[in-house]
Tab-separated table of C-alpha atoms and ligand atoms in Angstrom:
chain	number	residue	atom	x	y	z
S	408	MET	CA	84.664	-4.960	-58.911
S	409	PRO	CA	86.649	-6.462	-61.786
S	410	ASP	CA	87.749	-10.067	-61.285
S	411	LEU	CA	91.511	-10.066	-60.811
S	412	TRP	CA	91.897	-13.579	-62.203
S	413	GLN	CA	89.394	-13.509	-65.086
S	414	ASP	CA	92.132	-12.926	-67.616
S	415	ALA	CA	94.058	-15.968	-66.332
S	416	MET	CA	90.901	-18.080	-66.382
S	417	ASP	CA	90.038	-17.050	-69.963
S	418	HIS	CA	93.566	-17.959	-70.951
S	419	ALA	CA	93.274	-21.350	-69.191
S	420	VAL	CA	90.074	-22.162	-71.105
S	421	SER	CA	91.674	-21.242	-74.401
S	422	LEU	CA	94.828	-23.246	-73.585
S	423	ALA	CA	92.777	-26.276	-72.516
S	424	ARG	CA	90.906	-26.208	-75.822
S	425	THR	CA	94.090	-25.924	-77.904
S	426	ALA	CA	95.803	-28.629	-75.837
S	427	GLY	CA	92.723	-30.872	-75.971
S	428	THR	CA	92.577	-30.648	-79.759
S	429	LEU	CA	96.194	-31.765	-79.888
S	430	VAL	CA	95.487	-34.671	-77.500
S	431	ARG	CA	92.396	-35.732	-79.452
S	432	GLU	CA	94.362	-35.783	-82.701
S	433	ALA	CA	97.156	-37.824	-81.105
S	434	VAL	CA	94.974	-40.547	-79.506
S	435	GLN	CA	96.169	-43.949	-80.711
S	436	ASN	CA	98.757	-42.362	-83.038
S	437	ASP	CA	101.220	-41.599	-80.278
S	438	MET	CA	102.270	-45.193	-79.694
S	439	LYS	CA	105.613	-44.563	-78.044
S	440	VAL	CA	104.893	-45.255	-74.378
S	441	MET	CA	107.499	-44.509	-71.710
S	442	LEU	CA	107.406	-45.443	-68.038
S	443	LYS	CA	107.652	-43.272	-64.908
S	444	SER	CA	107.356	-44.635	-61.347
S	445	SER	CA	106.411	-48.179	-62.460
S	446	SER	CA	105.455	-50.324	-65.445
S	447	VAL	CA	101.862	-49.080	-65.149
S	448	ASP	CA	102.684	-45.367	-64.716
S	449	LEU	CA	102.772	-44.299	-68.364
S	450	VAL	CA	103.857	-41.170	-70.193
S	451	THR	CA	103.940	-40.298	-73.888
S	452	LYS	CA	105.432	-37.591	-76.085
S	453	THR	CA	101.972	-36.001	-76.130
S	454	ASP	CA	101.955	-35.532	-72.317
S	455	GLN	CA	105.316	-33.754	-72.612
S	456	LYS	CA	104.418	-31.731	-75.718
S	457	VAL	CA	101.117	-30.523	-74.242
S	458	GLU	CA	102.709	-29.547	-70.937
S	459	LYS	CA	105.441	-27.603	-72.782
S	460	LEU	CA	102.789	-25.763	-74.799
S	461	ILE	CA	100.874	-24.773	-71.649
S	462	LEU	CA	104.002	-23.899	-69.622
S	463	GLU	CA	105.510	-21.689	-72.343
S	464	SER	CA	102.259	-19.862	-72.918
S	465	VAL	CA	101.733	-19.232	-69.180
S	466	LYS	CA	105.328	-18.023	-68.744
S	467	GLU	CA	104.954	-15.642	-71.662
S	468	LYS	CA	101.603	-14.164	-70.628
S	469	PHE	CA	102.012	-14.305	-66.835
S	470	PRO	CA	105.786	-14.223	-66.225
S	471	THR	CA	105.456	-13.778	-62.454
S	472	HIS	CA	103.197	-16.787	-61.933
S	473	SER	CA	104.425	-20.131	-60.611
S	474	PHE	CA	103.799	-23.467	-62.287
S	475	ILE	CA	103.387	-27.036	-61.042
S	476	GLY	CA	102.964	-29.524	-63.881
S	477	GLU	CA	103.001	-33.312	-63.848
S	478	GLU	CA	105.738	-33.653	-66.465
S	479	SER	CA	107.833	-30.761	-65.100
S	480	VAL	CA	107.813	-32.429	-61.675
S	481	ALA	CA	108.699	-35.770	-63.316
S	482	ALA	CA	111.651	-33.961	-64.900
S	483	GLY	CA	112.847	-32.775	-61.481
S	484	GLU	CA	111.089	-29.415	-60.965
S	485	PRO	CA	109.897	-28.782	-57.386
S	486	CYS	CA	106.309	-29.497	-56.387
S	487	LYS	CA	105.794	-26.758	-53.830
S	488	LEU	CA	102.666	-24.683	-53.407
S	489	SER	CA	103.587	-21.138	-52.325
S	490	ASP	CA	101.398	-18.034	-51.888
S	491	SER	CA	102.226	-16.874	-55.386
S	492	PRO	CA	99.617	-17.333	-58.156
S	493	THR	CA	100.233	-20.924	-59.247
S	494	TRP	CA	99.042	-22.910	-62.227
S	495	ILE	CA	98.610	-26.613	-61.354
S	496	VAL	CA	98.487	-28.565	-64.588
S	497	ASP	CA	97.933	-32.112	-65.748
S	498	PRO	CA	98.440	-31.989	-69.527
S	499	VAL	CA	96.863	-35.441	-70.043
S	500	ASP	CA	94.791	-36.846	-67.191
S	501	GLY	CA	94.026	-40.427	-68.124
S	502	THR	CA	97.288	-41.249	-69.900
S	503	THR	CA	96.524	-44.994	-69.754
S	504	ASN	CA	93.180	-44.288	-71.449
S	505	PHE	CA	94.975	-42.119	-74.010
S	506	VAL	CA	97.400	-44.931	-74.861
S	507	HIS	CA	94.571	-47.449	-75.286
S	508	GLY	CA	92.099	-45.155	-77.021
S	509	TYR	CA	89.670	-45.489	-74.084
S	510	PRO	CA	87.631	-42.349	-74.594
S	511	PHE	CA	88.057	-40.424	-71.320
S	512	VAL	CA	91.064	-38.127	-71.410
S	513	ALA	CA	91.281	-34.623	-69.987
S	514	VAL	CA	93.458	-31.548	-69.849
S	515	SER	CA	93.251	-30.245	-66.278
S	516	ILE	CA	94.251	-26.727	-65.221
S	517	GLY	CA	93.829	-25.513	-61.637
S	518	PHE	CA	94.906	-22.095	-60.375
S	519	ALA	CA	95.678	-21.177	-56.760
S	520	VAL	CA	96.513	-17.884	-55.049
S	521	ASN	CA	97.689	-17.801	-51.421
S	522	LYS	CA	97.316	-21.600	-51.534
S	523	LYS	CA	93.589	-21.242	-52.209
S	524	LEU	CA	92.218	-22.646	-55.468
S	525	GLU	CA	90.550	-19.862	-57.453
S	526	PHE	CA	89.466	-21.534	-60.673
S	527	GLY	CA	89.468	-24.906	-62.384
S	528	VAL	CA	89.237	-25.913	-66.025
S	529	VAL	CA	88.885	-29.542	-67.125
S	530	TYR	CA	88.529	-30.245	-70.836
S	531	SER	CA	87.355	-33.806	-71.494
S	532	CYS	CA	88.683	-33.666	-75.000
S	533	ILE	CA	87.267	-36.805	-76.639
S	534	GLU	CA	83.776	-35.999	-75.347
S	535	ASP	CA	84.349	-32.313	-76.174
S	536	LYS	CA	83.118	-31.251	-72.722
S	537	MET	CA	84.620	-28.083	-71.254
S	538	TYR	CA	84.098	-27.952	-67.464
S	539	THR	CA	84.867	-24.591	-65.838
S	540	ALA	CA	84.457	-23.068	-62.390
S	541	ARG	CA	85.510	-19.758	-60.888
S	542	ARG	CA	85.377	-19.494	-57.082
S	543	GLY	CA	82.062	-17.878	-56.089
S	544	LYS	CA	80.646	-17.919	-59.609
S	545	GLY	CA	79.391	-21.476	-60.131
S	546	ALA	CA	80.458	-24.468	-62.178
S	547	PHE	CA	79.580	-25.132	-65.804
S	548	CYS	CA	79.886	-27.727	-68.545
S	549	ASN	CA	79.910	-26.226	-72.036
S	550	GLY	CA	78.274	-23.168	-70.477
S	551	GLN	CA	75.462	-25.075	-68.720
S	552	PRO	CA	75.356	-24.779	-64.895
S	553	LEU	CA	76.302	-27.862	-62.863
S	554	GLN	CA	74.709	-29.063	-59.644
S	555	VAL	CA	75.680	-32.052	-57.509
S	556	SER	CA	73.148	-34.787	-56.744
S	557	ASP	CA	70.786	-34.186	-53.795
S	558	GLN	CA	70.958	-37.842	-52.724
S	559	LYS	CA	71.431	-38.262	-48.953
S	560	GLU	CA	71.386	-42.047	-48.750
S	561	ILE	CA	74.672	-43.829	-49.380
S	562	ASN	CA	72.806	-47.017	-50.292
S	563	GLN	CA	71.174	-45.191	-53.206
S	564	SER	CA	74.430	-43.764	-54.502
S	565	ILE	CA	76.974	-44.495	-57.214
S	566	ILE	CA	80.567	-44.052	-56.055
S	567	ALA	CA	83.517	-43.489	-58.386
S	568	THR	CA	87.049	-44.600	-57.605
S	569	GLU	CA	90.185	-45.910	-59.330
S	570	PHE	CA	92.838	-48.551	-58.734
S	571	GLY	CA	95.689	-46.050	-59.304
S	572	SER	CA	99.160	-47.088	-60.407
S	573	ASP	CA	100.748	-48.517	-57.240
S	574	ARG	CA	100.870	-52.314	-57.505
S	575	HIS	CA	102.502	-53.015	-54.131
S	576	VAL	CA	100.375	-55.740	-52.611
S	577	GLU	CA	99.884	-53.900	-49.263
S	578	VAL	CA	98.505	-50.885	-51.145
S	579	VAL	CA	96.336	-52.995	-53.461
S	580	ASP	CA	94.937	-54.820	-50.390
S	581	LYS	CA	93.869	-51.501	-48.854
S	582	ILE	CA	92.286	-50.383	-52.119
S	583	PHE	CA	90.307	-53.625	-52.324
S	584	SER	CA	89.279	-53.697	-48.664
S	585	SER	CA	88.047	-50.084	-48.897
S	586	MET	CA	86.144	-50.893	-52.059
S	587	ARG	CA	84.639	-54.053	-50.552
S	588	ASN	CA	83.454	-52.093	-47.485
S	589	ILE	CA	81.824	-49.453	-49.672
S	590	LEU	CA	80.284	-51.920	-52.124
S	591	CYS	CA	78.713	-53.876	-49.264
S	592	LEU	CA	77.107	-50.869	-47.540
S	593	PRO	CA	75.594	-51.549	-50.110
S	594	VAL	CA	75.820	-48.847	-52.776
S	595	HIS	CA	74.076	-48.920	-56.153
S	596	GLY	CA	77.400	-49.289	-57.922
S	597	ILE	CA	81.070	-48.447	-58.185
S	598	ARG	CA	82.430	-46.771	-61.321
S	599	GLY	CA	85.596	-45.097	-62.550
S	600	VAL	CA	86.428	-43.628	-65.955
S	601	GLY	CA	90.232	-43.690	-65.607
S	602	SER	CA	90.674	-39.953	-65.103
S	603	ALA	CA	90.535	-38.363	-61.659
S	604	ALA	CA	89.635	-35.002	-63.198
S	605	ILE	CA	86.672	-36.411	-65.144
S	606	ASN	CA	85.501	-38.459	-62.130
S	607	MET	CA	85.341	-35.194	-60.171
S	608	CYS	CA	83.408	-33.508	-62.984
S	609	LEU	CA	80.916	-36.394	-62.849
S	610	VAL	CA	80.385	-35.649	-59.133
S	611	ALA	CA	79.816	-31.995	-60.061
S	612	SER	CA	77.379	-33.078	-62.785
S	613	GLY	CA	75.282	-35.072	-60.295
S	614	CYS	CA	75.534	-38.492	-61.959
S	615	VAL	CA	77.777	-40.005	-59.317
S	616	GLU	CA	77.426	-39.046	-55.657
S	617	ALA	CA	81.113	-39.255	-54.765
S	618	TYR	CA	84.632	-40.034	-55.921
S	619	TYR	CA	87.513	-41.076	-53.691
S	620	GLU	CA	91.072	-42.188	-54.332
S	621	MET	CA	94.400	-42.667	-52.569
S	622	GLY	CA	97.517	-42.165	-54.706
S	623	ILE	CA	96.371	-39.277	-56.927
S	624	HIS	CA	98.531	-36.162	-57.315
S	625	CYS	CA	97.748	-32.477	-56.845
S	626	TRP	CA	97.588	-31.901	-60.625
S	627	ASP	CA	94.937	-34.641	-61.016
S	628	ILE	CA	92.500	-32.923	-58.646
S	629	ALA	CA	93.311	-29.174	-58.382
S	630	ALA	CA	90.894	-28.063	-61.110
S	631	GLY	CA	88.248	-30.584	-60.053
S	632	VAL	CA	88.234	-29.263	-56.485
S	633	VAL	CA	86.832	-25.886	-57.599
S	634	ILE	CA	84.413	-27.515	-60.038
S	635	VAL	CA	82.981	-29.807	-57.321
S	636	GLU	CA	82.764	-27.038	-54.708
S	637	GLU	CA	81.129	-24.594	-57.106
S	638	ALA	CA	78.565	-27.257	-58.063
S	639	GLY	CA	77.621	-27.449	-54.349
S	640	GLY	CA	79.784	-30.413	-53.331
S	641	VAL	CA	82.372	-30.963	-50.607
S	642	LEU	CA	85.997	-32.122	-50.405
S	643	MET	CA	87.546	-34.152	-47.612
S	644	ASP	CA	90.629	-36.171	-46.797
S	645	VAL	CA	90.001	-39.931	-46.670
S	646	ASP	CA	90.449	-39.745	-42.859
S	647	GLY	CA	87.510	-37.323	-42.584
S	648	GLY	CA	89.693	-34.223	-42.050
S	649	PRO	CA	90.065	-31.272	-44.397
S	650	LEU	CA	91.449	-31.890	-47.884
S	651	ASP	CA	95.199	-31.412	-48.192
S	652	LEU	CA	96.054	-30.909	-51.873
S	653	MET	CA	99.538	-32.377	-51.426
S	654	SER	CA	98.522	-35.471	-49.425
S	655	ARG	CA	97.578	-37.553	-52.493
S	656	ARG	CA	94.209	-38.542	-50.984
S	657	VAL	CA	90.771	-37.224	-51.771
S	658	ILE	CA	87.051	-37.643	-51.252
S	659	ALA	CA	84.838	-35.422	-53.429
S	660	ALA	CA	81.145	-35.788	-52.662
S	661	ASN	CA	77.740	-34.223	-53.174
S	662	ASN	CA	77.402	-33.575	-49.430
S	663	LYS	CA	79.184	-34.010	-46.085
S	664	MET	CA	77.026	-36.962	-45.034
S	665	ILE	CA	77.966	-39.056	-48.060
S	666	ALA	CA	81.639	-38.011	-47.766
S	667	GLU	CA	81.707	-39.074	-44.101
S	668	ARG	CA	80.037	-42.422	-44.834
S	669	ILE	CA	82.787	-43.136	-47.377
S	670	SER	CA	85.571	-41.987	-45.088
S	671	GLU	CA	84.334	-44.411	-42.375
S	672	GLN	CA	84.813	-47.333	-44.787
S	673	ILE	CA	88.266	-46.470	-46.087
S	674	ASP	CA	91.261	-48.505	-45.066
S	675	ALA	CA	93.619	-45.554	-45.431
S	676	CYS	CA	97.173	-45.572	-46.702
S	677	ALA	CA	99.569	-42.633	-46.755
S	678	PRO	CA	101.378	-42.277	-50.089
S	679	LEU	CA	104.549	-40.171	-50.215
S	680	ARG	CA	103.350	-36.551	-50.289
S	681	ASP	CA	103.668	-34.550	-53.509
S	682	ASP	CA	105.727	-31.929	-51.681
S	683	ALA	CA	107.825	-34.496	-49.761
S	684	SER	CA	111.113	-33.555	-51.367
S	685	THR	CA	110.430	-29.812	-51.350
S	686	ALA	CA	108.554	-29.406	-48.031
V	1520	LIG	C1	95.880	-40.772	-63.241
V	1520	LIG	C2	94.410	-40.830	-63.504
V	1520	LIG	C3	93.820	-42.075	-62.866
V	1520	LIG	C4	94.113	-42.157	-61.394
V	1520	LIG	C5	95.592	-41.993	-61.121
V	1520	LIG	C6	96.110	-40.725	-61.765
V	1520	LIG	P1	97.390	-39.662	-65.125
V	1520	LIG	O1	96.438	-39.630	-63.803
V	1520	LIG	O2	93.767	-39.687	-63.003
V	1520	LIG	O3	92.436	-42.085	-63.000
V	1520	LIG	O4	93.726	-43.399	-60.908
V	1520	LIG	O5	95.761	-41.936	-59.704
V	1520	LIG	O6	97.497	-40.589	-61.490
V	1520	LIG	O7	98.615	-40.427	-64.747
V	1520	LIG	O8	96.633	-40.336	-66.190
V	1520	LIG	O9	97.643	-38.229	-65.349
V	1521	LIG	CA1	98.841	-36.885	-66.491
């Protein structure tokens, strides 16, 4: 049976490559930094230009599809996941890295139908790594199949996480207490490359056992969800329940055991949902 969404996925891969080339060329040249929710939530002309490029191309080729994009939402568009085929796009994941020339920056394109993610494309454009996954067909990096780590022991694991961009002291305290609990399990190490999408691809690649974060957005993780699942991994909310794409909390792990061990250590907070104003 032909794959109904193959055409969309091929287009996403081609868009991610074009967008990634643009991002790569702009690193450290696009010095005009603007602020969003706080002084550490950055945006540049490149974020906006890349999102416009992707949005216009999707609207032209798939006029009936819906679109949720980080910069469109920042400009006031609704962030509501309906049953309609929906592109969920982060034009530059790792904007802080982009601004500083720290070499982990990704274009992230997820695609959902009936609220179920069907494919994910993450192009880590400085590394020139194209991660792709189609539901039921496996996950790949530059065409090579991906498989999560088979590690079952949390104390032999590396865990990825981030500090996010909320500097309210109550939130920072929870981030630190969660991290302290996990570090002291103990684990082999804690890492984080500054891009949620790339952290998830590292789980899929098997070099870190898990990634968790509170404060991410749906566009940071939509593509990574399919890539992790298709590499054999699992997704969970930080409270141990099922992942809710709009809840701004995620655990992505190589297996349920590791995900649950992390969830037990997390001092959870509940950021304002992505769909709060449109729910
Ligand atoms: C951010 C990155 C970062 C994570 C933040 C995200 P952005 O996305 O993924 O690693 O800690 O929570 O918002 O702003 O660079 O697209
Ligand atoms: Ca972004």
